Short mmCIF file of C-alpha atoms in Angstrom, two decimals:
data_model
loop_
_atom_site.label_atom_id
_atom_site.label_comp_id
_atom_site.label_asym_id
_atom_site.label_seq_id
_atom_site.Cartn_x
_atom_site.Cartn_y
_atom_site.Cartn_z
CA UNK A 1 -29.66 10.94 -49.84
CA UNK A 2 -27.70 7.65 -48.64
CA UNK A 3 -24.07 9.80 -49.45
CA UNK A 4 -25.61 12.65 -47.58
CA UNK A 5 -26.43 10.58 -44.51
CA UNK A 6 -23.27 9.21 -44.61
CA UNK A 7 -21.19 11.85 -45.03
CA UNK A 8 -23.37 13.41 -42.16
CA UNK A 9 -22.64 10.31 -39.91
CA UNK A 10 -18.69 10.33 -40.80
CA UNK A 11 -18.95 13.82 -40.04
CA UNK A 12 -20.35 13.42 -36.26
CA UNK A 13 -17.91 10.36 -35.74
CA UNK A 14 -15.32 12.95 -36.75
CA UNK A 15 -16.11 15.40 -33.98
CA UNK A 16 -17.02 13.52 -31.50
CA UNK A 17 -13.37 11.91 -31.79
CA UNK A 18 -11.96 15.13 -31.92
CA UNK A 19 -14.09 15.90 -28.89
CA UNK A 20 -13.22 13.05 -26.92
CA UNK A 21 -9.32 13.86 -28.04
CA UNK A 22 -9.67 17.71 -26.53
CA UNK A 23 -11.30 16.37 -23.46
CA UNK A 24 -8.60 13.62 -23.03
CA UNK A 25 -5.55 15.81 -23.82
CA UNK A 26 -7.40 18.66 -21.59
CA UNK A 27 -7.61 15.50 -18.56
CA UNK A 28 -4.05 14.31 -18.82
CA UNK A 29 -2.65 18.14 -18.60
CA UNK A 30 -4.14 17.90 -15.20
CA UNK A 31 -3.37 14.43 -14.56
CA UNK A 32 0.36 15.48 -15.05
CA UNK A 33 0.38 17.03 -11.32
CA UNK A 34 -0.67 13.80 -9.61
CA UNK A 35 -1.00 15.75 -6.44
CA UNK A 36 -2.04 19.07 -7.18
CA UNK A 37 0.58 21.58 -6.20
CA UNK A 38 1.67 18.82 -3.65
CA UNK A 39 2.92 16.83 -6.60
CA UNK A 40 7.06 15.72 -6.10
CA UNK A 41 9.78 16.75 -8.21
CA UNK A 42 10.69 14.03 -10.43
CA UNK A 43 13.24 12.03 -8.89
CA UNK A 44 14.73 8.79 -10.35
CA UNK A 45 16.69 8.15 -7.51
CA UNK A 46 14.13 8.04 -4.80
CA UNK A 47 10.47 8.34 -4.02
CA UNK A 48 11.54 10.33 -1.13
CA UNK A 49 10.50 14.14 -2.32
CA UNK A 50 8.36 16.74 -0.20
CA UNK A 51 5.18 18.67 -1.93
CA UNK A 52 6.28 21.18 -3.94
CA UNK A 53 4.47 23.72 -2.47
CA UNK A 54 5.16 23.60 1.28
CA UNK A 55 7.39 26.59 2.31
CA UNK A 56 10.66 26.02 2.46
CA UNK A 57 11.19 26.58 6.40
CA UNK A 58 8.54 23.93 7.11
CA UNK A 59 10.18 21.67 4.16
CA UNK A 60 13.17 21.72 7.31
CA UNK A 61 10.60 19.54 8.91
CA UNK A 62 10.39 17.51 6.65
CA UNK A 63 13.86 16.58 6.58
CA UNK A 64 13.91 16.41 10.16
CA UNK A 65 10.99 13.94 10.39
CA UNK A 66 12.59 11.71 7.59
CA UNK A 67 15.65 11.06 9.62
CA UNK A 68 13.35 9.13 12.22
CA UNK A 69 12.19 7.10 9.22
CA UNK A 70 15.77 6.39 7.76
CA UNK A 71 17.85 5.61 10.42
CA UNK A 72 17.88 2.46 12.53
CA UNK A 73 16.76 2.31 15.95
CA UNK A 74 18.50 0.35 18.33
CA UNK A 75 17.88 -1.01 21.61
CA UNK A 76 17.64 0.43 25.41
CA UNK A 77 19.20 1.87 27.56
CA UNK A 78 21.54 3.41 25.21
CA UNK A 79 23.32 7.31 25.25
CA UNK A 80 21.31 7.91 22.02
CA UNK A 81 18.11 8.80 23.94
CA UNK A 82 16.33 9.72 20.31
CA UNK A 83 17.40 6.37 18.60
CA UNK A 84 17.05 3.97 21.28
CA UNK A 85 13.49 1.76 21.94
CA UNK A 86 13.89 -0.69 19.27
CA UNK A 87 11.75 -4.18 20.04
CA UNK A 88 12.30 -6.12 22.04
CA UNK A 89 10.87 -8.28 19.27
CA UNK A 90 10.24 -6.45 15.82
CA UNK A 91 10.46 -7.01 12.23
CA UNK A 92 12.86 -4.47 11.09
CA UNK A 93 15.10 -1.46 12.84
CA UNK A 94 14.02 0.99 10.38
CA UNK A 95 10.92 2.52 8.43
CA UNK A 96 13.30 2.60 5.46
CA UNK A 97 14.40 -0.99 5.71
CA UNK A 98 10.50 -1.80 4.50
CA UNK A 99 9.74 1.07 2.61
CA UNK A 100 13.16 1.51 0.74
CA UNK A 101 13.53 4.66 -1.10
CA UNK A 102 9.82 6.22 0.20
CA UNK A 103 8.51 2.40 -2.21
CA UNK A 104 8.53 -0.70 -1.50
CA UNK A 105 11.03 -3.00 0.11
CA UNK A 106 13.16 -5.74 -1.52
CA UNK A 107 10.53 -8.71 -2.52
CA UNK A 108 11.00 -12.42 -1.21
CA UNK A 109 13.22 -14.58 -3.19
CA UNK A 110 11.63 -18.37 -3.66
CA UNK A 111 13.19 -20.77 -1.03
CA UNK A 112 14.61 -18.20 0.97
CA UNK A 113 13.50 -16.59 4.17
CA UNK A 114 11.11 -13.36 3.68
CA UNK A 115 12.87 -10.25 3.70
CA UNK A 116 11.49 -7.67 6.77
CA UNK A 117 9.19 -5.88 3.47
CA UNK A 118 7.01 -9.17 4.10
CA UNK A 119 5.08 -9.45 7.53
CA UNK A 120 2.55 -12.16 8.08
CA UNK A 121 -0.54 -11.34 9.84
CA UNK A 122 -1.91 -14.49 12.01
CA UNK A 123 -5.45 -15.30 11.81
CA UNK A 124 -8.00 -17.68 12.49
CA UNK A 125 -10.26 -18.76 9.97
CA UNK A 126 -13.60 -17.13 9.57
CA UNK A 127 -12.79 -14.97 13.04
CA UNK A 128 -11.47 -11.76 14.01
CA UNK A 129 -8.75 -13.08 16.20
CA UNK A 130 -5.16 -14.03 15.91
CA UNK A 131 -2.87 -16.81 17.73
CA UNK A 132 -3.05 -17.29 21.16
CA UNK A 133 0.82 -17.90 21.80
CA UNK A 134 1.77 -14.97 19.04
CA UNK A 135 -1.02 -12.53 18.59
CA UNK A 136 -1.96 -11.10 15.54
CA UNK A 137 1.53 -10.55 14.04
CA UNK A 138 4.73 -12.26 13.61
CA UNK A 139 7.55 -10.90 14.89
CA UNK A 140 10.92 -12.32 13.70
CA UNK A 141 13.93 -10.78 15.09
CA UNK A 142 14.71 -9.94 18.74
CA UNK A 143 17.41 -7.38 20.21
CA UNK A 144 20.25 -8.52 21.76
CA UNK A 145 20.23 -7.32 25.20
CA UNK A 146 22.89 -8.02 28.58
CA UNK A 147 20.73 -7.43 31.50
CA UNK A 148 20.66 -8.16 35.27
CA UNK A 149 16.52 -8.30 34.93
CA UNK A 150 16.83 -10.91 31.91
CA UNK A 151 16.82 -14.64 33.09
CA UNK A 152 17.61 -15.76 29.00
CA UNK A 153 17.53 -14.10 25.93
CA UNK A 154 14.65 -11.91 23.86
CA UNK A 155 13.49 -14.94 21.25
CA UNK A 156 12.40 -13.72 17.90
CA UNK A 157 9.26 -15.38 17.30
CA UNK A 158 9.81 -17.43 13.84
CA UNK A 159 10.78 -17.39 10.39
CA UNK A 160 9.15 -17.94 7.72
CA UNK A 161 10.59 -19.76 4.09
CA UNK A 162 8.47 -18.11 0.91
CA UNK A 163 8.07 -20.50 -2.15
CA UNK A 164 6.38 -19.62 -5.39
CA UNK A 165 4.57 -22.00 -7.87
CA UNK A 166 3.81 -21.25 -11.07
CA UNK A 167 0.96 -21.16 -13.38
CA UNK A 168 1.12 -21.04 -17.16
CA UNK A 169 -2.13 -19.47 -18.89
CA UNK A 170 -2.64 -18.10 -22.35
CA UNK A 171 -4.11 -14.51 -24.22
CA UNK A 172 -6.95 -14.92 -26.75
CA UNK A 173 -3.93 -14.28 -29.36
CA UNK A 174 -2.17 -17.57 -27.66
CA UNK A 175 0.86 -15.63 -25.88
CA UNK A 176 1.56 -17.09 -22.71
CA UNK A 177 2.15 -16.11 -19.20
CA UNK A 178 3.72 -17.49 -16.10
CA UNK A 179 2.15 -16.44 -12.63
CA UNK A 180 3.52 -16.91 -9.18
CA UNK A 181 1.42 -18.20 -6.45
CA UNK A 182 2.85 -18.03 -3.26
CA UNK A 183 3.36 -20.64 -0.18
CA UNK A 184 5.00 -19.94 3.22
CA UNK A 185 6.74 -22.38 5.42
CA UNK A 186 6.86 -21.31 8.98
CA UNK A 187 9.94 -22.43 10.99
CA UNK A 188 11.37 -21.84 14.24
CA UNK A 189 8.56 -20.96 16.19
CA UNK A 190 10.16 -20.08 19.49
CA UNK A 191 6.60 -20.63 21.59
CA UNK A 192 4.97 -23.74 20.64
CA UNK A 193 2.94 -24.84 18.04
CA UNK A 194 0.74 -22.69 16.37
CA UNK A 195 -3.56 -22.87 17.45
CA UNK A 196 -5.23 -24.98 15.89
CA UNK A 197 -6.79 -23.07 12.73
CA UNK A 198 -4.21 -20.46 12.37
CA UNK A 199 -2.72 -19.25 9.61
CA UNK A 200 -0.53 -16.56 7.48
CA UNK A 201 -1.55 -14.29 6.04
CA UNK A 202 1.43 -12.27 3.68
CA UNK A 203 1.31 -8.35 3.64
CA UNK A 204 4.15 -6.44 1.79
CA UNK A 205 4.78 -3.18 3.17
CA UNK A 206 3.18 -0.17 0.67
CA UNK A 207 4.73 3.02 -0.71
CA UNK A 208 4.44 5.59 1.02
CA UNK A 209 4.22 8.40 -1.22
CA UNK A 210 0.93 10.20 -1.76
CA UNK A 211 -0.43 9.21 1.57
CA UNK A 212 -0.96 12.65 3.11
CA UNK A 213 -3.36 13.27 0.32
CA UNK A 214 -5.16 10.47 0.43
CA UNK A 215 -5.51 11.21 4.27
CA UNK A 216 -6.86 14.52 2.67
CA UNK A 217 -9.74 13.25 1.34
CA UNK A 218 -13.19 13.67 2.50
CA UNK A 219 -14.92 10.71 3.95
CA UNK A 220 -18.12 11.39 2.43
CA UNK A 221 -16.37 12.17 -1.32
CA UNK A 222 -15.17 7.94 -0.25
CA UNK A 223 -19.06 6.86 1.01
CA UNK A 224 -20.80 8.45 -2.28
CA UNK A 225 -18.19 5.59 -3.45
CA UNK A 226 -19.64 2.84 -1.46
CA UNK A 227 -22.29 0.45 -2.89
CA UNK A 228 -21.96 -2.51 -0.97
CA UNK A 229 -25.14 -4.38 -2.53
CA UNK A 230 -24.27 -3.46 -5.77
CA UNK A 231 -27.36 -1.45 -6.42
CA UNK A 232 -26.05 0.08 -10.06
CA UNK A 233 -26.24 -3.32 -10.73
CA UNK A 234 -22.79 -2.51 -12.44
CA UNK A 235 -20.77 -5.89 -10.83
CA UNK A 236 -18.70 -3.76 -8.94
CA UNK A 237 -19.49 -3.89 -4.50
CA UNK A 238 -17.04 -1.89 -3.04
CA UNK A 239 -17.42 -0.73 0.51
CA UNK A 240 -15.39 0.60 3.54
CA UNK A 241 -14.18 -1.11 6.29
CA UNK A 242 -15.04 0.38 9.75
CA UNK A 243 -12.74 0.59 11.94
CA UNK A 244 -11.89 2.76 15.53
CA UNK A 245 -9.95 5.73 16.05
CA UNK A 246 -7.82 5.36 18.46
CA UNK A 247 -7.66 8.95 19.21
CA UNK A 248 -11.06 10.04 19.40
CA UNK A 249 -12.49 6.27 19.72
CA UNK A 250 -14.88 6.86 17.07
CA UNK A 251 -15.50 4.63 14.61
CA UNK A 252 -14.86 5.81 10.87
CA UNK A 253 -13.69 4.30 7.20
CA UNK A 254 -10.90 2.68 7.28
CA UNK A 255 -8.29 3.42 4.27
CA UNK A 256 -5.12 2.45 5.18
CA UNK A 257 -3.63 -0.71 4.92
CA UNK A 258 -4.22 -3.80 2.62
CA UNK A 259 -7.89 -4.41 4.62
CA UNK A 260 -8.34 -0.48 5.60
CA UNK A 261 -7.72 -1.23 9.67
CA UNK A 262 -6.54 2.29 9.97
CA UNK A 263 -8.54 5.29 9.55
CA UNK A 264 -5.98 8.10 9.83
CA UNK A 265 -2.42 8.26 8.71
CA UNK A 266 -1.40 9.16 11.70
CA UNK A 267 -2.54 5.94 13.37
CA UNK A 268 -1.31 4.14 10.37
CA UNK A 269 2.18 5.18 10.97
CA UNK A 270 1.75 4.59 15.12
CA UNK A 271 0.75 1.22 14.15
CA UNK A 272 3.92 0.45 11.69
CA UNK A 273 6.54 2.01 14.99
CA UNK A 274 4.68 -0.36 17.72
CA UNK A 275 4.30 -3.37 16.00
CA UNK A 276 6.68 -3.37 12.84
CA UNK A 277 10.01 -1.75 15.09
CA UNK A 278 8.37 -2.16 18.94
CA UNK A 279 8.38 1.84 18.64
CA UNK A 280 5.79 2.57 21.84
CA UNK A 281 3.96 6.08 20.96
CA UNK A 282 1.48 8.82 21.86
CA UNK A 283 -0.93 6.49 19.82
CA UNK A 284 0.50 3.09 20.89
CA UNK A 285 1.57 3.04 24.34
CA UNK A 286 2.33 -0.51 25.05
CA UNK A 287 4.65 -3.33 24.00
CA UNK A 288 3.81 -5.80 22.27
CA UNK A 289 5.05 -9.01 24.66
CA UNK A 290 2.47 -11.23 25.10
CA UNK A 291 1.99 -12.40 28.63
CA UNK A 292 3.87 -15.77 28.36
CA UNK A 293 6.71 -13.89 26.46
CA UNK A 294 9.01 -13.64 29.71
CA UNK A 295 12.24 -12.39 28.02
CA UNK A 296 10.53 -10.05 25.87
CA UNK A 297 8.36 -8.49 28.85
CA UNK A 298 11.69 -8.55 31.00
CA UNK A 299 13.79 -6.31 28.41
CA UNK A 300 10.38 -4.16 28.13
CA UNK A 301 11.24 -3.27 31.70
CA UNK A 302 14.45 -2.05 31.40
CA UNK A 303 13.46 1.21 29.68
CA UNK A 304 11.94 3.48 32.19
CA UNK A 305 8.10 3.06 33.21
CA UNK A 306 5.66 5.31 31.73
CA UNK A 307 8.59 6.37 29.22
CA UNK A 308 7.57 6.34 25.06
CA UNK A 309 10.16 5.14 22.98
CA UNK A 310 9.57 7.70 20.78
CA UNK A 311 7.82 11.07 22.30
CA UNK A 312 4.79 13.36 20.69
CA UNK A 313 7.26 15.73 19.65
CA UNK A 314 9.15 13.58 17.63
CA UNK A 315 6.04 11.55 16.89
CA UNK A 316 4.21 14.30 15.21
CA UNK A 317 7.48 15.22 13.39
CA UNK A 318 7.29 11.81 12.06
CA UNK A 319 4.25 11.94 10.83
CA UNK A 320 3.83 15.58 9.18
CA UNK A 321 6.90 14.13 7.00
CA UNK A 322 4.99 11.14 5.97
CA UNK A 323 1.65 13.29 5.28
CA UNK A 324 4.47 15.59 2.80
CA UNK A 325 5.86 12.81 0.49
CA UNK A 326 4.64 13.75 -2.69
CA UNK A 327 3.42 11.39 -5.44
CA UNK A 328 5.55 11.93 -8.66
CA UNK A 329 4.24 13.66 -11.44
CA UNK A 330 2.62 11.56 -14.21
CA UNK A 331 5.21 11.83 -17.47
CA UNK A 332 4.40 10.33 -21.12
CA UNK A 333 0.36 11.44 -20.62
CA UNK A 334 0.04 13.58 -24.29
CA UNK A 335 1.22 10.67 -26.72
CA UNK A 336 -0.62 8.92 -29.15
CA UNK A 337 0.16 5.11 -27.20
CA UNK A 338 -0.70 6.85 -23.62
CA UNK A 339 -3.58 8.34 -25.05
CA UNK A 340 -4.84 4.65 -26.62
CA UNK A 341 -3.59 2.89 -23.35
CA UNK A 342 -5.99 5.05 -21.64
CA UNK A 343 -9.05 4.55 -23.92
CA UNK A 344 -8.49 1.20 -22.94
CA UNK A 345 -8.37 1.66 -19.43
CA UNK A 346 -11.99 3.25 -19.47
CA UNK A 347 -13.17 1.08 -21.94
CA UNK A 348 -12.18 -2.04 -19.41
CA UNK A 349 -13.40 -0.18 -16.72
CA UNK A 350 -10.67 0.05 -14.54
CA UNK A 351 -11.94 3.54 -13.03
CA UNK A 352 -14.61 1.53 -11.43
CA UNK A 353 -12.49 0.50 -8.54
CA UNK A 354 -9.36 2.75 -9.30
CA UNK A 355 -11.11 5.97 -9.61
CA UNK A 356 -8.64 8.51 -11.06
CA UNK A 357 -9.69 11.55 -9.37
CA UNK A 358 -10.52 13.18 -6.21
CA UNK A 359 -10.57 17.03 -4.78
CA UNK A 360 -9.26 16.89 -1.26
CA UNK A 361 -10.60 18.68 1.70
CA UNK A 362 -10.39 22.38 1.65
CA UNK A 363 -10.29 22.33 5.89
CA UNK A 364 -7.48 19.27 5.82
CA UNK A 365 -5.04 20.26 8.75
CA UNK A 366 -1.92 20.81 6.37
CA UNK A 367 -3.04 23.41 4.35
CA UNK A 368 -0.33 22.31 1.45
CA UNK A 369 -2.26 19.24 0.87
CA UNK A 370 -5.81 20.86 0.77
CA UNK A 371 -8.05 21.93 -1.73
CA UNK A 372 -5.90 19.88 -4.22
CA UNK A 373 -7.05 17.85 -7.43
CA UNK A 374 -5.01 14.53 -6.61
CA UNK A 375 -4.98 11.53 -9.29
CA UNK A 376 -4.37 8.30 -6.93
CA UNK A 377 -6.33 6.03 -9.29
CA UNK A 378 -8.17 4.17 -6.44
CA UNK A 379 -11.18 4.51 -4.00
CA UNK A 380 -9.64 3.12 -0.88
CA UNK A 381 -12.39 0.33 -0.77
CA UNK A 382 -12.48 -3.06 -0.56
CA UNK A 383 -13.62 -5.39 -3.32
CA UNK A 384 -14.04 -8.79 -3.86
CA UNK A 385 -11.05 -9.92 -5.53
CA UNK A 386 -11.78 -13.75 -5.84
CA UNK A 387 -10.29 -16.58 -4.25
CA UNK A 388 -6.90 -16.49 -6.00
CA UNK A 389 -5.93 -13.91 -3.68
CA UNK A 390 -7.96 -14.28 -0.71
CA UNK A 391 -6.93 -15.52 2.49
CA UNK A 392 -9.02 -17.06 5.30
CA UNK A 393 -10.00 -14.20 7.99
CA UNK A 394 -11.99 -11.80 8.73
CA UNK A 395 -11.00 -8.28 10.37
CA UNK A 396 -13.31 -5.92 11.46
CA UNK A 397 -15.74 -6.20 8.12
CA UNK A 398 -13.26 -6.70 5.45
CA UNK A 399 -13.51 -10.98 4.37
CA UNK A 400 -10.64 -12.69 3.25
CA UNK A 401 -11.11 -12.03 -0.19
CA UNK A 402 -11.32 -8.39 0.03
CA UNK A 403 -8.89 -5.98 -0.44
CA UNK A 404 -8.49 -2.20 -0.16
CA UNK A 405 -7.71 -0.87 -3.83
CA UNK A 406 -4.29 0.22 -4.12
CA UNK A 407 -3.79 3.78 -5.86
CA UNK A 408 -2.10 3.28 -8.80
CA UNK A 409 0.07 6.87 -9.00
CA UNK A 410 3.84 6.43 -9.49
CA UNK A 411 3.98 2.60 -10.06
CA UNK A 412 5.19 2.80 -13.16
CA UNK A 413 8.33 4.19 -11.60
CA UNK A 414 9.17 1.75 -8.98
CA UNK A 415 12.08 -0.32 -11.04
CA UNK A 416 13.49 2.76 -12.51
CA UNK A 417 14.03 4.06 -8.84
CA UNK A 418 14.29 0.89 -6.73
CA UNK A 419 15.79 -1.85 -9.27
CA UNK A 420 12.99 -3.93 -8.86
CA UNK A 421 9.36 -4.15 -8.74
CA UNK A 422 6.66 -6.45 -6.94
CA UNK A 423 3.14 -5.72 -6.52
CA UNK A 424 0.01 -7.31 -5.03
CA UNK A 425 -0.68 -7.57 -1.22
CA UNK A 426 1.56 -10.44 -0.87
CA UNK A 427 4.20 -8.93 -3.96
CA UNK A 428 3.81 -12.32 -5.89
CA UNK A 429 2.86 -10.35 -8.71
CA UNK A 430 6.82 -9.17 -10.80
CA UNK A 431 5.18 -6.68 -13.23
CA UNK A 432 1.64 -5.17 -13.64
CA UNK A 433 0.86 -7.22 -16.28
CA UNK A 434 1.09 -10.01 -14.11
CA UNK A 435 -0.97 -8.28 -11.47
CA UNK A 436 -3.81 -7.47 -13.63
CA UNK A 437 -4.30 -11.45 -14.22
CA UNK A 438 -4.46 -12.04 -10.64
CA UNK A 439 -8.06 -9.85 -11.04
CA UNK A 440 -10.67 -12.31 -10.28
CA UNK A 441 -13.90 -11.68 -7.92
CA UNK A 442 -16.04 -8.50 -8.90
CA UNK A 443 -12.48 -8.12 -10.89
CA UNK A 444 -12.60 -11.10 -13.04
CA UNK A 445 -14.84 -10.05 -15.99
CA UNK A 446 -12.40 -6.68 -16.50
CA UNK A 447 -9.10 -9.39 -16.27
CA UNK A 448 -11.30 -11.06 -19.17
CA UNK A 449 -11.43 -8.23 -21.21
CA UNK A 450 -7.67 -8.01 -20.23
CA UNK A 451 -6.91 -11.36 -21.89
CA UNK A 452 -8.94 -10.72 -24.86
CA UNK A 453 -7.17 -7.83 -25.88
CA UNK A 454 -4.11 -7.96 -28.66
CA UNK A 455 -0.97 -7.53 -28.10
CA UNK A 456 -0.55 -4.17 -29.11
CA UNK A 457 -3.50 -2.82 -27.36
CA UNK A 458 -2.22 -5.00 -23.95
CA UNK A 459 1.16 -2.46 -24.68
CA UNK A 460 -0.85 0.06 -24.93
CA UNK A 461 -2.39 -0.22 -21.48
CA UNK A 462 0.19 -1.01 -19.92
CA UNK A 463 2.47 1.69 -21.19
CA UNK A 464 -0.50 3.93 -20.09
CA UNK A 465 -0.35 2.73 -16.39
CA UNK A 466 3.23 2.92 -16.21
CA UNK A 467 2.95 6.86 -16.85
CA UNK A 468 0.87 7.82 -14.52
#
């Protein structure tokens, strides 16, 4: 009777393995097409790659709107009425300069001054304000400008010097790591001293693949998401910032950007032209020159009143490309160390902030991107993700510990295609290992399991994420 049972029990074990390896093999055939029939061809050369199935006359857009995010601007007046705009204080001259190759721009080097892929928010502690004498962004550079209404040079507004410390910890097994923590050393401020209380606070400029498809998906398919008092009682409190649309001036989700402050692509990419390039738009219509920034306001009024550096036409050119780049298509999903990397990944419970799957709106306005089954592997939320990573301010609800969960689609690909690799909100972190042991917050118990794990099954994960 015993054998029986047994037999009987080694029996069920057996199909519900075989079950489980049908349903996952069944999963990562669909997983393959991170997008849908948006997903990219893929491309080991550049992230840069419209959705497969957009017709090929409107794929002419495409091409047309990426020129406005690969070539440099430069200043006005200028005979290049299309190009001209730039600043009069910004942080780069191109989109591309920050988001190289449709990734991520070049990552800080320790001592040096940050390269234009790191901007630095300035906040005050505990409030939803920045700094009185430079707003809530720094602005480096400056354009060079010969003018009869200038009475002295456009100023950039600082630099700042990155430095990284390191931290040595240790794996159940008692392999070690080395983390970076970061620390920034502001010089050069060209307007005084900084308020008292204010701060930096490092953001390193996205990928921008994938994004019209995250802009695809429903807000209510995010807000069945949200469970800000934790009331599974699971550990996990994500929730959605709230932010205003500029356009209609309603307030919705935010879930773009490092603390979700922008609600739509579209106003996500306004945002990066106005204050990242001084690119005025349909969305943004004013410089940035504070009131005491006489140069900068001065070169501001050389360009014709009421003029946008960059009109709707061209604006909403701009912007259908950036709603087109395609996430990648997943690769090594089907083999035996994917397929353990991924048991791993549930059995951590990563999906509970990077949730692999969503169906985008059937009604989104470009009707490539709706109706798709998209694999992003996040929830656009904010979590608490302890105070290794947090900074000190607060905008709109999102605390400085918080942080919008960054999808995890293609990142596996980013020092094939670029050379290098940085990740984080502040890039600190040089692989995803690394990243993963910055987890603390809500996060910390899954970075736990993280260190617990062997080496072979740490591999296995990892190999896992770097597939999809």
């Amino acid at each position: 009777m015993t054998l029986h049972l047994l037999k009987i029990s080694l029996l069920t074990a057996t199909l519900v393995c075989l079950s489980m390896s049908v349903n996952a093999s069944e999963e990562n055939e669909q997983a393959a097409k991170s997008g849908g029939d948006a997903t990219g061809r893929l491309n080991y050369r550049s992230f840069v790659e419209p959705a497969k199935n957009v017709p090929r006359m409107e794929q002419l857009d495409f091409w047309d709107g990426f020129s406005f995010f690969r070539d440099p601007w430069i200043a006005s007046p200028s005979i290049t009425k299309d190009r001209d705009g730039l600043g009069p204080i910004f942080n780069a001259r191109s989109c591309k300069t920050c988001h190289a190759d449709g990734g991520r721009g070049r990552p800080s080097k320790h001592g040096k001054i940050a390269e234009p892929a790191l901007l630095f928010r300035f906040l005050q502690e505990n409030a939803a304000k920045g700094d009185s004498r430079y707003g809530s962004q720094l602005q480096p550079l400056a354009i060079r400008l010969s003018h009869g209404k200038l009475t002295k040079p456009v100023q950039g507004e600082a630099q700042v010097r990155v430095f990284y410390d390191e931290i040595i910890g240790q794996y159940a097994d008692g392999e070690t790591y080395t983390l970076r923590k970061p620390r920034y050393k502001i010089e050069n401020l060209a307007y005084g001293p900084l308020d008292k209380g204010t701060y930096i606070s490092a953001r390193y400029a996205p990928a921008v693949y994938g994004m019209g498809l995250l802009d695809a998906i429903n807000e209510k398919d995010l807000l069945n998401l949200e469970d800000i008092n934790d009331a599974d009682k699971d550990g996990i409190s994500g929730k959605y910032n709230q932010v205003i649309d500029v356009v209609s001036g309603e307030k919705r989700i935010g879930r773009f950007g490092f603390k979700g402050l922008h609600s739509t692509l579209e106003q996500q990419v306004a945002g990066a032209f106005v204050n990242d390039i001084g690119i005025t738009n349909p969305i943004f219509q004013a410089e940035t020159c504070l009131a005491h920034q006489v140069a900068c306001k001065q070169a501001a009024s050389v360009e014709p009143e009421h003029v946008l550096d960059i009109p709707k036409k061209l604006h909403d050119l701009t912007v259908y490309m950036s709603q087109l780049i395609a996430p990648p298509p997943a690769r090594d999903l089907q083999s035996s160390k994917s397929k353990q990397g991924q048991t791993l990944f549930y059995k951590l419970q990563c999906q509970q902030c990077h949730t692999p799957s969503f169906t985008t709106d059937t009604s989104y306005q470009v009707k490539a991107l709706a109706g798709q089954t998209i694999w992003p592997y996040t929830d656009l939320a904010l979590h608490d993700m302890g105070e290794g990573l947090a900074d000190k301010g607060i905008e709109n609800l999102a605390l400085g510990s918080e942080w919008r969960t960054p999808p995890l689609w293609g990142i596996g690909l980013q020092h094939r295609v670029q050379g290098f690799s940085a990740f984080l909100h502040d890039g600190r972190a040089r692989t995803i290992e690394e990243a993963i042991l910055w987890h603390g917050g809500e996060a910390q118990p899954h970075q736990r399991k993280f260190l617990s794990l062997t080496k072979q099954q740490r591999d296995a994960l990892l190999y896992f994420l770097k597939q999809i």
